[in-house]
């Protein structure tokens, strides 16, 4: 009876790990999609920037350059944060897979 209970507990823990992996993989895909959408948006912004900004002058150009610099810094932070997040998700998935192997 104890063996049957242990086997059921192992199976339940394995199932829980597999469910968590599925959720994390889904989340990872959503993060990748969001970053791709962000990349497309920044690409459109840079195209517009190249097309229109060269003609701006004076105070409006100076103010725009400050905002542009801030946007570039924010963009870099978003990409760095996304990379960190994707890395951590991958680490957690790998940890859960190791746990599943131990349970078999």
Coordinates of N, CA, C and O in Angstrom, one line a residue:
X1 N 0.8 -1.2 0.0 CA 0.0 0.0 0.0 C 0.9 1.3 0.0 O 0.6 2.2 -0.7
X2 N 1.9 1.2 0.8 CA 2.8 2.4 0.9 C 3.5 2.6 -0.5 O 3.7 3.8 -0.9
X3 N 3.9 1.6 -1.2 CA 4.5 1.7 -2.5 C 3.5 2.3 -3.5 O 3.9 3.1 -4.3
X4 N 2.3 1.9 -3.4 CA 1.3 2.5 -4.3 C 1.1 4.0 -4.0 O 1.0 4.8 -5.0
X5 N 1.1 4.3 -2.8 CA 0.9 5.7 -2.4 C 2.1 6.6 -2.9 O 2.0 7.6 -3.4
X6 N 3.3 6.0 -2.7 CA 4.5 6.7 -3.1 C 4.5 6.9 -4.6 O 4.9 7.9 -5.2
X7 N 4.1 5.9 -5.3 CA 4.0 5.9 -6.8 C 3.0 7.0 -7.2 O 3.3 7.8 -8.2
X8 N 1.9 7.1 -6.6 CA 0.9 8.1 -6.9 C 1.4 9.5 -6.6 O 1.1 10.4 -7.4
X9 N 2.1 9.6 -5.5 CA 2.7 10.9 -5.2 C 3.7 11.4 -6.2 O 3.7 12.5 -6.6
X10 N 4.5 10.4 -6.6 CA 5.5 10.7 -7.6 C 4.9 11.2 -8.9 O 5.3 12.1 -9.6
X11 N 3.8 10.4 -9.3 CA 3.1 10.7 -10.6 C 2.4 12.1 -10.5 O 2.5 12.9 -11.4
X12 N 1.9 12.4 -9.3 CA 1.3 13.7 -9.1 C 2.3 14.9 -9.2 O 2.1 15.9 -9.8
X13 N 3.5 14.7 -8.6 CA 4.6 15.7 -8.6 C 5.1 15.8 -10.1 O 5.3 16.9 -10.5
X14 N 5.2 14.7 -10.8 CA 5.6 14.7 -12.2 C 4.6 15.5 -13.0 O 5.0 16.4 -13.8
X15 N 3.3 15.2 -12.8 CA 2.3 15.9 -13.6 C 2.3 17.4 -13.2 O 2.1 18.2 -14.2
X16 N 2.5 17.8 -12.0 CA 2.6 19.2 -11.6 C 3.7 19.9 -12.3 O 3.6 21.0 -12.8
X17 N 4.9 19.2 -12.3 CA 6.0 19.8 -13.0 C 5.8 20.0 -14.5 O 6.1 21.0 -15.1
X18 N 5.2 19.0 -15.1 CA 4.9 19.0 -16.6 C 3.9 20.2 -16.8 O 4.0 20.9 -17.8
X19 N 2.9 20.3 -16.0 CA 1.9 21.4 -16.1 C 2.6 22.8 -16.0 O 2.4 23.7 -16.8
X20 N 3.6 22.9 -15.0 CA 4.3 24.1 -14.9 C 5.2 24.4 -16.1 O 5.3 25.6 -16.5
X21 N 5.8 23.4 -16.6 CA 6.6 23.6 -17.8 C 5.7 24.1 -19.0 O 6.1 25.0 -19.7
X22 N 4.5 23.5 -19.2 CA 3.6 23.9 -20.2 C 3.3 25.4 -20.0 O 3.3 26.2 -21.0
X23 N 3.0 25.8 -18.8 CA 2.7 27.2 -18.5 C 3.9 28.1 -18.8 O 3.7 29.2 -19.4
X24 N 5.0 27.7 -18.4 CA 6.2 28.5 -18.6 C 6.6 28.6 -20.1 O 7.0 29.7 -20.5
X25 N 6.4 27.6 -20.8 CA 6.7 27.6 -22.3 C 5.7 28.5 -23.0 O 6.1 29.3 -23.9
X26 N 4.4 28.5 -22.5 CA 3.4 29.4 -23.1 C 3.8 30.9 -22.8 O 3.7 31.7 -23.6
X27 N 4.2 31.1 -21.5 CA 4.6 32.4 -21.1 C 5.8 32.9 -21.9 O 5.9 34.0 -22.4
X28 N 6.8 32.0 -22.1 CA 8.0 32.3 -22.9 C 7.6 32.7 -24.3 O 8.1 33.7 -24.8
X29 N 6.6 32.0 -24.9 CA 6.2 32.4 -26.2 C 5.5 33.7 -26.3 O 5.7 34.5 -27.2
X30 N 4.7 34.0 -25.2 CA 4.1 35.3 -25.2 C 5.1 36.5 -25.0 O 4.9 37.5 -25.6
X31 N 6.1 36.2 -24.2 CA 7.2 37.2 -24.1 C 7.9 37.5 -25.4 O 8.1 38.6 -25.8
X32 N 8.2 36.4 -26.1 CA 8.8 36.5 -27.4 C 7.9 37.3 -28.4 O 8.4 38.1 -29.2
X33 N 6.6 37.0 -28.4 CA 5.7 37.7 -29.3 C 5.6 39.2 -28.9 O 5.6 40.0 -29.8
X34 N 5.6 39.5 -27.6 CA 5.6 40.9 -27.2 C 6.8 41.6 -27.6 O 6.8 42.8 -28.1
X35 N 8.0 41.0 -27.5 CA 9.2 41.6 -27.9 C 9.2 41.8 -29.4 O 9.7 42.8 -29.9
X36 N 8.7 40.8 -30.2 CA 8.7 41.0 -31.6 C 7.8 42.2 -32.0 O 8.1 42.9 -32.9
X37 N 6.6 42.3 -31.4 CA 5.7 43.4 -31.6 C 6.4 44.7 -31.3 O 6.3 45.7 -32.0
X38 N 7.1 44.7 -30.2 CA 7.9 45.9 -29.7 C 8.9 46.3 -30.8 O 9.1 47.4 -31.2
X39 N 9.6 45.2 -31.3 CA 10.7 45.5 -32.3 C 10.1 46.0 -33.6 O 10.6 47.0 -34.2
X40 N 8.9 45.5 -34.0 CA 8.3 46.1 -35.2 C 7.9 47.6 -34.9 O 8.0 48.4 -35.9
X41 N 7.4 47.9 -33.7 CA 7.1 49.3 -33.4 C 8.3 50.2 -33.5 O 8.2 51.3 -34.0
X42 N 9.4 49.7 -32.9 CA 10.6 50.6 -32.9 C 11.1 50.7 -34.3 O 11.6 51.8 -34.7
X43 N 11.0 49.6 -35.1 CA 11.5 49.7 -36.5 C 10.7 50.8 -37.2 O 11.2 51.6 -38.0
X44 N 9.3 50.8 -37.0 CA 8.5 51.8 -37.7 C 8.9 53.2 -37.2 O 8.9 54.2 -38.0
X45 N 9.1 53.3 -35.9 CA 9.5 54.6 -35.4 C 10.9 55.1 -36.0 O 11.0 56.3 -36.4
X46 N 11.8 54.2 -36.1 CA 13.1 54.6 -36.7 C 13.0 55.0 -38.2 O 13.7 55.9 -38.7
X47 N 12.1 54.3 -38.9 CA 11.9 54.7 -40.3 C 11.3 56.1 -40.4 O 11.8 56.9 -41.2
X48 N 10.3 56.4 -39.6 CA 9.7 57.7 -39.5 C 10.8 58.7 -39.1 O 10.8 59.8 -39.6
X49 N 11.6 58.3 -38.2 CA 12.6 59.2 -37.7 C 13.6 59.6 -38.8 O 13.9 60.8 -39.0
X50 N 14.0 58.7 -39.5 CA 14.9 58.9 -40.7 C 14.3 59.8 -41.7 O 14.9 60.6 -42.4
X51 N 13.0 59.6 -41.9 CA 12.3 60.3 -43.0 C 12.0 61.8 -42.6 O 12.1 62.7 -43.5
X52 N 11.5 62.1 -41.4 CA 11.0 63.4 -41.1 C 12.0 64.2 -40.2 O 12.0 65.5 -40.4
X53 N 12.7 63.7 -39.4 CA 13.5 64.4 -38.4 C 14.6 65.2 -39.0 O 14.9 66.3 -38.6
X54 N 15.2 64.8 -40.1 CA 16.3 65.6 -40.7 C 15.9 67.0 -41.0 O 16.7 67.9 -41.1
X55 N 14.6 67.3 -41.2 CA 14.1 68.6 -41.6 C 13.8 69.5 -40.4 O 13.6 70.7 -40.6
X56 N 13.8 68.9 -39.2 CA 13.5 69.7 -38.0 C 14.7 70.6 -37.7 O 15.8 70.1 -37.8
X57 N 14.4 71.7 -37.1 CA 15.5 72.6 -36.7 C 15.1 73.3 -35.4 O 13.9 73.3 -34.9
X58 N 16.0 74.0 -34.8 CA 15.8 74.8 -33.6 C 15.4 74.0 -32.4 O 15.8 72.9 -32.1
X59 N 14.5 74.7 -31.6 CA 14.1 74.2 -30.3 C 13.4 72.8 -30.4 O 13.5 71.9 -29.6
X60 N 12.5 72.7 -31.4 CA 11.8 71.5 -31.6 C 12.7 70.3 -31.9 O 12.5 69.2 -31.4
X61 N 13.8 70.6 -32.6 CA 14.8 69.5 -32.9 C 15.5 69.2 -31.7 O 15.7 68.0 -31.4
X62 N 15.9 70.1 -30.9 CA 16.7 69.9 -29.6 C 15.8 69.1 -28.6 O 16.3 68.2 -28.0
X63 N 14.5 69.5 -28.5 CA 13.6 68.8 -27.6 C 13.4 67.4 -28.1 O 13.4 66.4 -27.3
X64 N 13.3 67.2 -29.4 CA 13.1 65.9 -29.9 C 14.3 65.0 -29.7 O 14.2 63.8 -29.3
X65 N 15.5 65.5 -29.8 CA 16.7 64.8 -29.6 C 16.8 64.3 -28.2 O 17.3 63.2 -27.9
X66 N 16.3 65.1 -27.2 CA 16.3 64.6 -25.8 C 15.4 63.5 -25.6 O 15.7 62.5 -25.0
X67 N 14.2 63.6 -26.2 CA 13.2 62.5 -26.1 C 13.7 61.3 -26.8 O 13.6 60.1 -26.3
X68 N 14.3 61.4 -28.0 CA 14.9 60.3 -28.8 C 15.9 59.6 -27.9 O 15.9 58.4 -27.9
X69 N 16.8 60.3 -27.3 CA 17.8 59.7 -26.5 C 17.2 58.9 -25.3 O 17.7 57.8 -25.0
X70 N 16.2 59.4 -24.7 CA 15.5 58.7 -23.6 C 14.9 57.4 -24.2 O 14.9 56.4 -23.5
X71 N 14.2 57.5 -25.3 CA 13.6 56.4 -25.9 C 14.6 55.3 -26.2 O 14.3 54.1 -26.0
X72 N 15.8 55.7 -26.7 CA 16.8 54.7 -27.0 C 17.3 53.9 -25.7 O 17.5 52.7 -25.7
X73 N 17.4 54.7 -24.6 CA 17.8 54.1 -23.4 C 16.7 53.1 -22.9 O 17.0 52.0 -22.4
X74 N 15.4 53.5 -23.0 CA 14.3 52.7 -22.6 C 14.3 51.4 -23.4 O 14.1 50.3 -22.9
X75 N 14.5 51.6 -24.7 CA 14.5 50.4 -25.6 C 15.6 49.4 -25.2 O 15.3 48.2 -25.1
X76 N 16.7 49.9 -24.9 CA 17.8 49.0 -24.5 C 17.5 48.3 -23.2 O 17.7 47.1 -23.0
X77 N 16.8 49.0 -22.2 CA 16.4 48.4 -21.0 C 15.4 47.3 -21.2 O 15.4 46.3 -20.6
X78 N 14.4 47.6 -22.1 CA 13.4 46.6 -22.4 C 14.0 45.4 -23.0 O 13.6 44.2 -22.6
X79 N 14.9 45.5 -23.9 CA 15.5 44.3 -24.5 C 16.3 43.6 -23.5 O 16.3 42.3 -23.5
X80 N 17.0 44.3 -22.6 CA 17.9 43.6 -21.6 C 17.0 42.9 -20.6 O 17.2 41.7 -20.2
X81 N 15.9 43.5 -20.2 CA 14.9 42.9 -19.3 C 14.3 41.6 -19.9 O 14.1 40.6 -19.3
X82 N 13.9 41.7 -21.2 CA 13.3 40.6 -21.9 C 14.3 39.4 -22.0 O 13.9 38.3 -21.7
X83 N 15.6 39.8 -22.3 CA 16.6 38.7 -22.3 C 16.7 38.0 -21.0 O 16.8 36.8 -20.9
X84 N 16.8 38.8 -19.9 CA 16.9 38.3 -18.6 C 15.7 37.4 -18.2 O 15.8 36.3 -17.7
X85 N 14.5 37.9 -18.6 CA 13.3 37.1 -18.3 C 13.3 35.8 -19.0 O 13.0 34.7 -18.5
X86 N 13.6 35.8 -20.3 CA 13.6 34.6 -21.1 C 14.7 33.6 -20.6 O 14.4 32.4 -20.6
X87 N 15.8 34.1 -20.2 CA 16.8 33.3 -19.6 C 16.3 32.6 -18.3 O 16.5 31.4 -18.1
X88 N 15.7 33.4 -17.5 CA 15.2 32.8 -16.2 C 14.1 31.8 -16.4 O 14.0 30.8 -15.8
X89 N 13.2 32.1 -17.4 CA 12.2 31.1 -17.7 C 12.8 29.8 -18.2 O 12.4 28.7 -17.8
X90 N 13.8 29.9 -19.1 CA 14.5 28.7 -19.6 C 15.2 27.9 -18.5 O 15.2 26.7 -18.4
X91 N 15.8 28.7 -17.5 CA 16.4 28.0 -16.4 C 15.4 27.2 -15.5 O 15.7 26.1 -15.1
X92 N 14.3 27.8 -15.3 CA 13.2 27.2 -14.5 C 12.7 26.0 -15.2 O 12.4 24.9 -14.6
X93 N 12.5 26.1 -16.5 CA 12.1 24.9 -17.3 C 13.1 23.8 -17.2 O 12.7 22.6 -17.0
X94 N 14.3 24.1 -17.3 CA 15.4 23.1 -17.2 C 15.4 22.4 -15.8 O 15.5 21.2 -15.7
X95 N 15.2 23.2 -14.8 CA 15.2 22.7 -13.4 C 14.0 21.8 -13.3 O 14.1 20.7 -12.7
X96 N 12.8 22.1 -13.8 CA 11.7 21.3 -13.7 C 11.9 20.0 -14.5 O 11.4 18.9 -14.0
X97 N 12.5 20.0 -15.6 CA 12.8 18.8 -16.4 C 13.7 17.9 -15.6 O 13.5 16.7 -15.7
X98 N 14.7 18.5 -15.0 CA 15.6 17.6 -14.2 C 14.8 17.0 -13.0 O 15.0 15.8 -12.7
X99 N 13.9 17.7 -12.4 CA 13.1 17.2 -11.4 C 12.2 16.0 -11.9 O 12.1 15.0 -11.2
X100 N 11.7 16.2 -13.1 CA 10.9 15.1 -13.7 C 11.7 13.8 -13.9 O 11.3 12.7 -13.6
X101 N 12.9 14.0 -14.4 CA 13.8 12.9 -14.5 C 14.1 12.2 -13.2 O 14.2 11.0 -13.2
X102 N 14.3 12.9 -12.2 CA 14.6 12.4 -10.9 C 13.3 11.6 -10.4 O 13.5 10.6 -9.6
X103 N 12.2 12.0 -10.7 CA 10.9 11.3 -10.3 C 10.7 10.0 -11.0 O 9.8 9.2 -10.6
X104 N 11.3 9.8 -12.1 CA 11.1 8.6 -12.9 C 11.8 7.4 -12.5 O 12.7 7.4 -11.8

